[in-house]
mmCIF file of C-alpha atoms in Angstrom:
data_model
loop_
_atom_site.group_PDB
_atom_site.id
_atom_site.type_symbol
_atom_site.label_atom_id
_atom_site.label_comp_id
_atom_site.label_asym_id
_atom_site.label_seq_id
_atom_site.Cartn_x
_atom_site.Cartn_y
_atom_site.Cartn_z
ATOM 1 C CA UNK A 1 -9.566 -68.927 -23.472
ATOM 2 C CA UNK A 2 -8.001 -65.350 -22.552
ATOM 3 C CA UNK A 3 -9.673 -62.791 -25.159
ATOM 4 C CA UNK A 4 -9.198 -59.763 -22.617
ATOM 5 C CA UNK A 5 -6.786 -57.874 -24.832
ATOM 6 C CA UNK A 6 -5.830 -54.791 -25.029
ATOM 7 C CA UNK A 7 -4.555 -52.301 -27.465
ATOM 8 C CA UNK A 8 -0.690 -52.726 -27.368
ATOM 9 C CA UNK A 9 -0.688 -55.960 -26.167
ATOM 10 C CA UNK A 10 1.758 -58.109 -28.051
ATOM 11 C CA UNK A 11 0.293 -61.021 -29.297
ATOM 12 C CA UNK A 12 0.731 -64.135 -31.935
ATOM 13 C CA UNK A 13 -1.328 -66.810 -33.323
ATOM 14 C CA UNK A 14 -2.173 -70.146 -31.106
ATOM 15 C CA UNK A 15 -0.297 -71.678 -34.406
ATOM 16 C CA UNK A 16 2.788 -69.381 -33.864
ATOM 17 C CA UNK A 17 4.120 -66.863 -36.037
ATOM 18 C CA UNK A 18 6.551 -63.601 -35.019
ATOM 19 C CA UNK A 19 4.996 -61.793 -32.826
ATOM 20 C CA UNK A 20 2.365 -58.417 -33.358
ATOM 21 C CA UNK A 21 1.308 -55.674 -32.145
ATOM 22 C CA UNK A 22 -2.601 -55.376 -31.449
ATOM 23 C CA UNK A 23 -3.407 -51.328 -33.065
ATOM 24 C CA UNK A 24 -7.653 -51.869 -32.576
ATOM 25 C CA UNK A 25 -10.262 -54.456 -31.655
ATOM 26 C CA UNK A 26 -13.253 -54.769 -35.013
ATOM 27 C CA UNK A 27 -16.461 -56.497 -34.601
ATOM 28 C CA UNK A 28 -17.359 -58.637 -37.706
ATOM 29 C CA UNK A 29 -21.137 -59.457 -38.219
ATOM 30 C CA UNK A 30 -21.685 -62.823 -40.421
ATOM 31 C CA UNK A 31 -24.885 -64.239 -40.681
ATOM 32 C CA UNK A 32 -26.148 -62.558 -37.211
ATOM 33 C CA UNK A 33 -23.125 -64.033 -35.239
ATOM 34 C CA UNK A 34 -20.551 -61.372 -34.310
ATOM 35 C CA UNK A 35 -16.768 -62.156 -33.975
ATOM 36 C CA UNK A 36 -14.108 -59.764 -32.359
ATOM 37 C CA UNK A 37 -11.406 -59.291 -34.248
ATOM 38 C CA UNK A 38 -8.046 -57.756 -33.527
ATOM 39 C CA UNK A 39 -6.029 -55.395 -35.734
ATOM 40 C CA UNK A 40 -2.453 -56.052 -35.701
ATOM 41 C CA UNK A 41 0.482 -54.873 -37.180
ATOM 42 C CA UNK A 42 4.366 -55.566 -37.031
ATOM 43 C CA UNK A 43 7.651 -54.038 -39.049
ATOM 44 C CA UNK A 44 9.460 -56.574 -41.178
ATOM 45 C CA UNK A 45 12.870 -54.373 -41.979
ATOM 46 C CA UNK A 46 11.433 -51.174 -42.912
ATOM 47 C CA UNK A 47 8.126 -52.884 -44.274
ATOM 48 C CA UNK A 48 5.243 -52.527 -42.475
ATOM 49 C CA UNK A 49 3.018 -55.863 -42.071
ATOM 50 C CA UNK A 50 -0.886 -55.559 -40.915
ATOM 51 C CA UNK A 51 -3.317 -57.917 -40.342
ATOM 52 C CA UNK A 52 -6.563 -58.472 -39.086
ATOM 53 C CA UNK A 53 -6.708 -61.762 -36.671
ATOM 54 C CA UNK A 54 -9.554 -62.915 -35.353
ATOM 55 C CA UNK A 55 -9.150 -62.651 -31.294
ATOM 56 C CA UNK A 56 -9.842 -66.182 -30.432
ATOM 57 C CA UNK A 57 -6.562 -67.354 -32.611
ATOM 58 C CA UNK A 58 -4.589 -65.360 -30.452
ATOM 59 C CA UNK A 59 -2.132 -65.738 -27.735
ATOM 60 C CA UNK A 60 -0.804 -63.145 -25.205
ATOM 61 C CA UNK A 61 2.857 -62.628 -25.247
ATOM 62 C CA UNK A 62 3.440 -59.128 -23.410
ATOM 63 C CA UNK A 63 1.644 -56.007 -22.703
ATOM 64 C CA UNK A 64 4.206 -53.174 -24.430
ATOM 65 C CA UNK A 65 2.173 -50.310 -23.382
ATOM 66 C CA UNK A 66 -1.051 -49.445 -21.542
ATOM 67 C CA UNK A 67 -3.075 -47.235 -23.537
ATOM 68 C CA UNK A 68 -3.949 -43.949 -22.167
ATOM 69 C CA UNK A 69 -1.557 -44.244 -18.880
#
């Protein structure tokens, strides 16, 4: 399982869906177990779409940009 994303990467559910940009990575604590989760967002016409995906249901499409090069 590839969870070495970075910020920009294009990604989209194992499942499938369209495809999203990851914006930032959030760590979610639940009863002492923390999960990575990625912040993702996508236009839809002029609407823009967010979400917040847990990493490990993700898939790598493309990296669109490197951050900070």
């Amino acid at each position: 399982m590839n969870t070495d994303f970075k910020v920009g990467d294009v990604v989209r559910h194992k499942s499938g869906s369209q495809d999203t940009i990851i914006i930032k990575f959030e760590d979610e604590s639940v009863a002492g177990v923390t999960k990575k989760l990625a912040v993702c967002g996508r236009f839809e016409g002029q609407t823009f779409r967010q979400e917040t995906i847990p990493v490990e249901m993700l898939e790598f499409v493309n990296r669109w940009f490197a951050a900070g090069s």
